[in-house]
XYZ file of C-alpha atoms in Angstrom:
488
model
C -23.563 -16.140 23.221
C -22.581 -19.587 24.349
C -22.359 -20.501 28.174
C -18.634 -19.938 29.227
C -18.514 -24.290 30.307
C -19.614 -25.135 26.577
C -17.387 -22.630 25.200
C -14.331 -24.508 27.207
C -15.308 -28.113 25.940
C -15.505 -26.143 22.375
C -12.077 -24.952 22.621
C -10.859 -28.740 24.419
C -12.024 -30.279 21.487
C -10.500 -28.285 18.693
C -6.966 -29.002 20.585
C -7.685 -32.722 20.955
C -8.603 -32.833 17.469
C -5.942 -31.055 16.502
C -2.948 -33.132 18.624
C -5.092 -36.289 17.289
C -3.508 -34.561 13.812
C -0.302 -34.783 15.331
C 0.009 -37.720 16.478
C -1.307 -39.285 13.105
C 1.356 -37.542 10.904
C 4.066 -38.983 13.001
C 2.976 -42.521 12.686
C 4.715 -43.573 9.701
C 1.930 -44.803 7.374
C 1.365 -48.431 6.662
C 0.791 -48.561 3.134
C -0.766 -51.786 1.327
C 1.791 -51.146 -1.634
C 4.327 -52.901 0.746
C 2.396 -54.977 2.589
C 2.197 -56.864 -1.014
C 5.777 -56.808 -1.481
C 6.643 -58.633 2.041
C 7.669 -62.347 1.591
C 7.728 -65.122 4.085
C 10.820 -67.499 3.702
C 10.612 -71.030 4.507
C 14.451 -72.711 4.756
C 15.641 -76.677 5.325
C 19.409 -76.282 5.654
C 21.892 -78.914 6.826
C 25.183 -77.233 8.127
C 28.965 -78.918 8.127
C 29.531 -80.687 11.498
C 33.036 -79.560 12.179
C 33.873 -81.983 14.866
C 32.944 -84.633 12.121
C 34.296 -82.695 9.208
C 33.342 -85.235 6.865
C 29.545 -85.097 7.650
C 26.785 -83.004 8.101
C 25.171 -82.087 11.169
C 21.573 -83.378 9.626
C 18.634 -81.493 8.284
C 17.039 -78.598 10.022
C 14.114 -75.614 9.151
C 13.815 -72.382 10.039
C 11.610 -69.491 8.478
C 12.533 -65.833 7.991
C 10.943 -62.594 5.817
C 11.960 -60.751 2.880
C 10.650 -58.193 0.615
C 10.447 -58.028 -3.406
C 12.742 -55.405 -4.995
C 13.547 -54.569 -8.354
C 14.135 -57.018 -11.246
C 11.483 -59.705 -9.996
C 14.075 -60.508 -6.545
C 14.148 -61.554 -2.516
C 16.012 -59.747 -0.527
C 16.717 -60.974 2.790
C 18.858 -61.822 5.780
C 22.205 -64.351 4.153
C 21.730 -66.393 7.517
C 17.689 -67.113 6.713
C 18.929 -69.088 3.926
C 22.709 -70.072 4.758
C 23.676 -73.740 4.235
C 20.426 -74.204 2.310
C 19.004 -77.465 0.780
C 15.480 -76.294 -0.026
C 14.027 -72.569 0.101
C 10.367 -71.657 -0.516
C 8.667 -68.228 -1.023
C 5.349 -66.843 -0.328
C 3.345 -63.086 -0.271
C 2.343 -62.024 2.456
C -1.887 -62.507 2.128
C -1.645 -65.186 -0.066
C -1.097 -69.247 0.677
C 0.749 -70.297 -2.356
C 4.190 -71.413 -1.809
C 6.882 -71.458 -4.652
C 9.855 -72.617 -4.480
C 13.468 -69.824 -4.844
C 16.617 -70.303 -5.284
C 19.808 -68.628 -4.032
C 21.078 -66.359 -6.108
C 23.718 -64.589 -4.132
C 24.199 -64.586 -0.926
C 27.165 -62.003 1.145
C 27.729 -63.588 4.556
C 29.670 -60.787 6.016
C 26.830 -58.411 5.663
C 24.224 -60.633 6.349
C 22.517 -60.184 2.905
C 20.758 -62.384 0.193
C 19.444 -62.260 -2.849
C 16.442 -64.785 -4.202
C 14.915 -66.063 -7.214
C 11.959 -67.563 -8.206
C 11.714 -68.961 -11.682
C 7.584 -68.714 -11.565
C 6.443 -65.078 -12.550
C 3.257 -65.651 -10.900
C 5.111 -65.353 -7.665
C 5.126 -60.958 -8.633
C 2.018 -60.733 -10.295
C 0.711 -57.362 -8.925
C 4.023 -56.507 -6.539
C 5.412 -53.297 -6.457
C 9.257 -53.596 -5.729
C 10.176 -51.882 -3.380
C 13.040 -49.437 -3.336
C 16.220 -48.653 -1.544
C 16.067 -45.211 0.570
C 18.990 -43.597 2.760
C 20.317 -43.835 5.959
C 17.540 -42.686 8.544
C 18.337 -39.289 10.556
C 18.225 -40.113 14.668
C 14.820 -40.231 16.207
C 13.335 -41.191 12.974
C 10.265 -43.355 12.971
C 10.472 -46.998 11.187
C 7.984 -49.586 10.823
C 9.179 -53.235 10.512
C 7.647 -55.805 8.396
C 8.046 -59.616 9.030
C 6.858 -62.755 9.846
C 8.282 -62.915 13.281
C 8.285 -66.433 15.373
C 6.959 -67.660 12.357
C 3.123 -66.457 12.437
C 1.447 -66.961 9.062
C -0.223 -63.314 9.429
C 2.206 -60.391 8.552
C 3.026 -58.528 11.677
C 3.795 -54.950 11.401
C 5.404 -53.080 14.370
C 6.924 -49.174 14.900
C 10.158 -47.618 16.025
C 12.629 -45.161 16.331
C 16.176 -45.160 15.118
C 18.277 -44.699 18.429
C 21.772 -45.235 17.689
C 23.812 -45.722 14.022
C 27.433 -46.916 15.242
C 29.097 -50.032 14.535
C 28.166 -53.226 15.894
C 29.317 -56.816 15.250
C 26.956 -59.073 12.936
C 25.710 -62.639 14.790
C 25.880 -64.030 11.703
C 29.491 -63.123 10.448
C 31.077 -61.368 13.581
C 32.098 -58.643 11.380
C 31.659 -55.510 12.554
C 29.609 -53.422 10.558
C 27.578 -50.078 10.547
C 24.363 -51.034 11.732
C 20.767 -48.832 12.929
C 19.520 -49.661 16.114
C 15.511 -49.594 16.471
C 13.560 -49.758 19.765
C 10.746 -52.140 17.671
C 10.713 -55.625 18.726
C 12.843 -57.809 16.249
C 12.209 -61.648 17.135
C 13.098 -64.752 15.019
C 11.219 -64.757 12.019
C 11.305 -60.775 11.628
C 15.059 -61.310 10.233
C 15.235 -60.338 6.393
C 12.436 -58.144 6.688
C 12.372 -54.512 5.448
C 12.320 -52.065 8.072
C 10.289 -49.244 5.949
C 11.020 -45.008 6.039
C 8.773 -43.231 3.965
C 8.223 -46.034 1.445
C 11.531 -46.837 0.786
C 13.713 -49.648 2.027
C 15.878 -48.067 5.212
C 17.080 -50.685 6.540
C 16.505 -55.509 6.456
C 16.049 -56.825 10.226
C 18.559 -59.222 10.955
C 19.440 -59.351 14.694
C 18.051 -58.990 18.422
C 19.739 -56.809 20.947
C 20.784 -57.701 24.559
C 17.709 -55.585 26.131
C 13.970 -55.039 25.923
C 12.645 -53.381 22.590
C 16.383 -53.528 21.124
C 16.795 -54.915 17.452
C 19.226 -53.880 14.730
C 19.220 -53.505 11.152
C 21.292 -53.505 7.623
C 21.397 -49.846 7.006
C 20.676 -48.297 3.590
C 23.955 -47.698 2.475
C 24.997 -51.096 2.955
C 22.389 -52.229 1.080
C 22.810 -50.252 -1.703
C 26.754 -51.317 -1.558
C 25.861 -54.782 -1.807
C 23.222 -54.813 -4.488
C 26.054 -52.377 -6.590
C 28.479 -55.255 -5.468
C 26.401 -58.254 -7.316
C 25.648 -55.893 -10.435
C 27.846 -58.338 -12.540
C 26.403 -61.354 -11.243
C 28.860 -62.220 -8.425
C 29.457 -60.910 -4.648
C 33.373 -59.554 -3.957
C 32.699 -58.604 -0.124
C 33.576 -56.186 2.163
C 37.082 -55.080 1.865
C 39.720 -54.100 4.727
C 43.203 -52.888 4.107
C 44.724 -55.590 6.348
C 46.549 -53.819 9.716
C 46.576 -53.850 13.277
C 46.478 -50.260 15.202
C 45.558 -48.840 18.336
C 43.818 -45.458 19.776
C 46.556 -42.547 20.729
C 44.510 -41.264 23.146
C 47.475 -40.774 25.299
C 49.061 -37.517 25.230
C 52.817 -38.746 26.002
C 52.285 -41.213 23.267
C 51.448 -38.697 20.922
C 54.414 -36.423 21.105
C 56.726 -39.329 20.875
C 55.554 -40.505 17.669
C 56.011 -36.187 16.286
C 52.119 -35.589 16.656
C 51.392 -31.709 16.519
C 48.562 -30.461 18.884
C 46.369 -30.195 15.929
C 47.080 -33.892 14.901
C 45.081 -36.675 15.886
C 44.724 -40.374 14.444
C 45.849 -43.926 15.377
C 48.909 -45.951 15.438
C 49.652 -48.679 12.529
C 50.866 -51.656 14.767
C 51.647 -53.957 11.784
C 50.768 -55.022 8.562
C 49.767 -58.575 7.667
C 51.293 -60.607 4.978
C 48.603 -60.224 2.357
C 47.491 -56.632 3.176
C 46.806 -54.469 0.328
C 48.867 -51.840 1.979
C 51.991 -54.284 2.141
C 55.396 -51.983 1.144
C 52.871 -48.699 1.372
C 52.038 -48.724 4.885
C 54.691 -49.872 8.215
C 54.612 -50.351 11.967
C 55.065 -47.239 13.127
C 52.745 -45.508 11.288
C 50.350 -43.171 12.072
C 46.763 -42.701 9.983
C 45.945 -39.123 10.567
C 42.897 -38.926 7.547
C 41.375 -41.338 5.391
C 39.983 -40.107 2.117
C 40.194 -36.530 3.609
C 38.143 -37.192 6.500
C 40.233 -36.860 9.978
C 40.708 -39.687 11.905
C 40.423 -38.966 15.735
C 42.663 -40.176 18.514
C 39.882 -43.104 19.620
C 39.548 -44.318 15.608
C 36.554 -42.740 14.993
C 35.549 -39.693 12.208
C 32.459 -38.031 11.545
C 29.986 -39.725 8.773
C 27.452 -37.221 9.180
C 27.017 -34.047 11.274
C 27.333 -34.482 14.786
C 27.655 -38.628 14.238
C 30.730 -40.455 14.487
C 31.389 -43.924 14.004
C 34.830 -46.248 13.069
C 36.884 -44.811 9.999
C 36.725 -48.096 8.451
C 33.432 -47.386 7.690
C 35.007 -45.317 4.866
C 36.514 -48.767 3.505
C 33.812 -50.667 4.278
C 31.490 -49.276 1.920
C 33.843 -49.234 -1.106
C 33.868 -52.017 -3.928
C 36.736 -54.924 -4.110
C 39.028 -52.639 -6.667
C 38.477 -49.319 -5.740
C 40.942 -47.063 -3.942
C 41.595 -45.020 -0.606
C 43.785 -42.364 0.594
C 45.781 -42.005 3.717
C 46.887 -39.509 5.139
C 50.665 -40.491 6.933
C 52.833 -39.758 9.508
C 56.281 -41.378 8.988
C 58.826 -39.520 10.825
C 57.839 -36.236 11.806
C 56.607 -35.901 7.590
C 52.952 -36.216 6.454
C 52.361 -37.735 2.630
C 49.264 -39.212 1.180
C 49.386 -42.594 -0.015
C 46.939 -44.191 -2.150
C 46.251 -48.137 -1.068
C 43.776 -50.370 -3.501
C 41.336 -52.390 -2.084
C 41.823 -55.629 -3.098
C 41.156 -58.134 -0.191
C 38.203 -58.965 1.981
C 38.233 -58.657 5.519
C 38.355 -62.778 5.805
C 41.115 -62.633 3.579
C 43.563 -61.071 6.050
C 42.426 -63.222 9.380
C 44.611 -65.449 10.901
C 41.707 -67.317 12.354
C 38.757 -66.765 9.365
C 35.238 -65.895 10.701
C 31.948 -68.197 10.646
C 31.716 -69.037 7.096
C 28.657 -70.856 5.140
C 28.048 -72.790 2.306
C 31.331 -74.672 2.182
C 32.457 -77.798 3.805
C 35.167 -77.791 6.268
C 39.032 -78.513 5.151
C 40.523 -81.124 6.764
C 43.130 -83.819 6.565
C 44.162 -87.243 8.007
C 47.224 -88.758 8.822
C 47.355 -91.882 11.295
C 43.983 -91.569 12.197
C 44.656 -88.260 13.382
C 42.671 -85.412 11.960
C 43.624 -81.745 11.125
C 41.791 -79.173 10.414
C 42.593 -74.811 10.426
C 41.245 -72.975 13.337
C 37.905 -71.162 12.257
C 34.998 -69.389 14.282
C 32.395 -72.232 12.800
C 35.363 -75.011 14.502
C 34.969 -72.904 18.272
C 31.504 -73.054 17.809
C 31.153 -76.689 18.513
C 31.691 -75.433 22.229
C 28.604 -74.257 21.635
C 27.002 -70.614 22.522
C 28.946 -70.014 24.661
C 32.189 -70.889 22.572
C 33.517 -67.730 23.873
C 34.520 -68.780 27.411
C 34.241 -72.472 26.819
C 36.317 -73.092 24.353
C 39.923 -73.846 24.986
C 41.851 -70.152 25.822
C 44.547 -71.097 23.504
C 42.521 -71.249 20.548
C 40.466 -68.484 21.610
C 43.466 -66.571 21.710
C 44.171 -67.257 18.348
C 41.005 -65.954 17.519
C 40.841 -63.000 19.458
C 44.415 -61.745 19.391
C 46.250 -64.015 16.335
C 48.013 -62.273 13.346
C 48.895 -64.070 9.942
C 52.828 -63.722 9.323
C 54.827 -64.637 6.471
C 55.354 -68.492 8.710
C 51.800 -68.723 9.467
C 48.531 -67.799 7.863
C 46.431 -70.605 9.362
C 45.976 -72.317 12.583
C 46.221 -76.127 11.805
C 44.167 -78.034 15.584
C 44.490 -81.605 16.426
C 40.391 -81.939 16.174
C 39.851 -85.343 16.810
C 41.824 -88.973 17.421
C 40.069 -91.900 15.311
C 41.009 -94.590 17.594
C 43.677 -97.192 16.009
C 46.895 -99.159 16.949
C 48.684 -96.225 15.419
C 47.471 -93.405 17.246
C 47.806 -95.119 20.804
C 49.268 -92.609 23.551
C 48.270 -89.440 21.492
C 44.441 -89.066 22.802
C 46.170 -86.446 25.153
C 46.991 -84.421 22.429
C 43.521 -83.448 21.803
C 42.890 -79.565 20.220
C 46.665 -78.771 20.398
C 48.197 -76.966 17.775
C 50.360 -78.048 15.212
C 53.241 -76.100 14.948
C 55.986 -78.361 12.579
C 55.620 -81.556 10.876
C 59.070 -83.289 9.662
C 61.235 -80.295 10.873
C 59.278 -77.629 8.717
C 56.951 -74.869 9.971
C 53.473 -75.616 9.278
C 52.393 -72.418 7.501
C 49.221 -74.075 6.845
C 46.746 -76.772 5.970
C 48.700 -77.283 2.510
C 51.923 -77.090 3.688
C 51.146 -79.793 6.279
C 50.126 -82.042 3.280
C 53.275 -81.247 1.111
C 55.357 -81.795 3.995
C 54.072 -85.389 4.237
C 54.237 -86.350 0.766
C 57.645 -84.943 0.893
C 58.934 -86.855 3.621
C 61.577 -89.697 2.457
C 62.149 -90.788 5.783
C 61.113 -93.349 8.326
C 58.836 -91.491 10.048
C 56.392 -88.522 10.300
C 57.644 -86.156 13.355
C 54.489 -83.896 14.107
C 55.747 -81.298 17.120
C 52.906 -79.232 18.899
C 53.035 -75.973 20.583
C 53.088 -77.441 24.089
C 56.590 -79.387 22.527
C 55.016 -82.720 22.548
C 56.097 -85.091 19.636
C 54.029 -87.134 17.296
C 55.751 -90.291 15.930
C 54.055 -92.099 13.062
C 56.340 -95.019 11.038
C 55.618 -93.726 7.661
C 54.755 -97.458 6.021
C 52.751 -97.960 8.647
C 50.739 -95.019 8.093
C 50.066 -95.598 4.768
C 49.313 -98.944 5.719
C 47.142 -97.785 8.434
C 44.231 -95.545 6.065
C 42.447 -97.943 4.517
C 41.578 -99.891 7.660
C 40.790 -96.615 9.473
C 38.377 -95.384 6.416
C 36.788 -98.475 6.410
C 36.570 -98.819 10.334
C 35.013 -95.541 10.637
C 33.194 -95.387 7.449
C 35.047 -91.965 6.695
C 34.586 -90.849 2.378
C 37.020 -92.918 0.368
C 36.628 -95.842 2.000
């Protein structure tokens, strides 16, 4: 019979050994099948200078991860490659770099698609393969190349929160999984991995310790079913403003029932889908059969709730939704096809990439339509430094039937025609010859219509803008060639 002491250390390590069994089946396992599929991305992109709107804001690089999936392609983060010039590839273990190409590339969901031409590049790759949406408290590891280390870099987490949260990149706001791993730059576009399957692509930082976000599953999946003919639609919206009924008074005096919750339909913009189907006044009680609760939220899985335009989010350009209505004191279901993106519908778009700025000149004076990328020359902090007017715009602006874009004074090009209107700096045009300016076309056809004398440009402070007509046309060539401008 052993000693009672050695019997004890007997017994203390069977239950080490056995916790030690524990604790190794819930570390997610690191398998070298993905490890081969991980991709570093190597980008020089030159981005519009929108200050300058005629010139670029001159060559950059930046590098980023990805991971091989099926049909020999990259997928990664949209703003690791936006505004690209030159893109290169490489495996993760290996030196060689090849050079990729774009394929497709959805800005709003911060997603892209490579391709390399040279099939050595997946020689021996496994793609890997798109899972679902992780549970709570499910453990993740992350793959990337963060800060841009040459060595793979593998870290752990837990989901702790699937809600929506607005992308960097597109300030669209999204479903998204927040992880307590460590996402730095670098790590964006890399897979974040649930039992060997694709959960989620690393694209952002969060405001704490240990906080990162990624692309969830089903947005994935939504965007590779998206490009399945070759081309991205985007994310569609059904175009209105509402607000939470959370108040009780305000409930009852639009006929809500006790059992009744939802949100009130403030208007609908010009080019909404649900133009003639939906009205101010309105109030969505279900979309798609799922209630919608007093604070805008349903329930996407047991227990979880997050915006119900999550249900629109993740359907294709084309498909269709149903509401549930209340239109005076009577409930109907209405059927609304989804035929715009959410950029579609914006008064003021948000960042976009890829595309040079519009913009137009007239007596030296340049216009050009309010956009996020346009605030952002305040830089980072565009969001309190940047002129409250045009932030208001952004923030609180509506397209009508008179306006759909925001045409800014952006810069005076300095010429005996323009003196005396330097004060007029970032003000907003609001009619040019006595008509409206809907937007950045109808400012054009509005001067090339104009028989008169004079061009009579009126601002939203009330100032006036006088330019002799002759003498503006007179006036271009010397100011293209004085400021070396295209067309000159």
């Amino acid at each position: 019979m052993q000693p009672p002491q050695r019997r004890n250390e007997r017994w203390r390590c069977v239950w080490a050994l056995a916790l030690l069994g524990l604790l190794i089946a819930a570390v997610p396992c690191v398998s070298q099948t993905v490890n081969e599929a991980i991709v570093k991305v190597y980008t020089v992109f030159n981005q519009p200078d929108y200050y300058n709107p005629w010139q670029m804001e001159g060559p950059q690089a930046a590098t980023g991860s990805g991971c091989i999936i099926d049909g020999e392609r990259i997928l990664t983060s949209a703003h690791v490659v936006a505004d690209q010039i030159f893109v290169q590839v490489k495996r993760a273990g290996q030196a060689r770099w090849y050079t990729a190409s774009v394929e497709i590339a959805a800005h709003d969901t911060d997603l892209a698609i490579l391709a390399v031409a040279d099939p050595a590049f997946f020689q021996g790759a496994t793609a890997l393969q798109v899972g679902t949406l992780p549970e709570l408290r499910d453990r993740v590891v992350v793959y990337g190349f963060p800060k841009g280390g040459e060595e793979l870099a593998i870290t752990e987490g837990v989901v702790s929160r699937v809600e929506h949260q607005y992308y960097t990149h597109s300030q669209e706001r999204l479903l998204t999984c927040q992880i307590d791993a460590a996402i730095n730059p670098g790590n964006s576009g890399g897979p974040v991995i649930k039992d060997g399957a694709i959960a989620g692509v690393a694209f952002q930082a969060g405001g704490g310790e240990n906080i990162g976000y990624m692309v969830p599953a089903p947005l994935i999946s939504r965007f590779l079913t998206d490009i399945e003919d070759g081309a991205y639609d985007g994310i569609p919206g059904i175009g209105i403003a509402w607000q939470h009924m959370e108040n009780p008074q305000m409930r009852v005096s639009y006929g809500m029932g006790d059992d009744q919750t939802g949100v009130l339909v403030n208007s609908v913009f010009p080019n909404s889908p649900a133009r003639g189907i939906l009205q101010a006044g309105d109030v969505l009680l279900a979309i798609d059969g799922v209630t919608i609760e007093n604070d805008g939220t349903i329930e996407f899985r047991p227990g979880e709730r997050t915006s119900f335009s999550h249900r629109i989010q993740t359907r294709l350009i084309g498909s269709a939704i149903d509401l549930s209505v209340l239109r005076d004191a009577a409930v109907s279901t209405v059927s609304v096809q989804l035929t715009k993106t959410l950029n579609d519908m914006r008064l003021v778009p948000n960042a976009q990439y890829d595309t040079s700025p519009r913009y137009t000149l007239l007596g030296g004076l340049v216009f050009e339509p309010l956009s996020l990328n346009l605030l952002k020359i305040w830089g980072s902090s565009w969001y309190t430094d940047a002129p409250d007017h045009l932030l208001g715009y952004y923030f609180r602006g509506e397209p009508t039937e008179e306006r759909t874009e925001v045409l800014v004074l952006v810069r005076v090009l300095a010429d005996e025609i323009n003196v005396g209107y330097q004060d007029h700096l970032y003000e907003v045009l609001s009619t040019v010859n006595g008509q409206t300016v809907k937007d950045l076309d109808g400012f054009v056809q509005a001067v090339e219509d104009n028989p008169g004398p004079y061009h009579v440009l009126t601002t939203e402070t009330g100032s006036k803008i006088v330019l002799g007509r002759a003498a503006e046309e007179e006036s271009r060539s010397r100011i293209l060639r004085n400021y070396r401008l295209p067309g000159s």
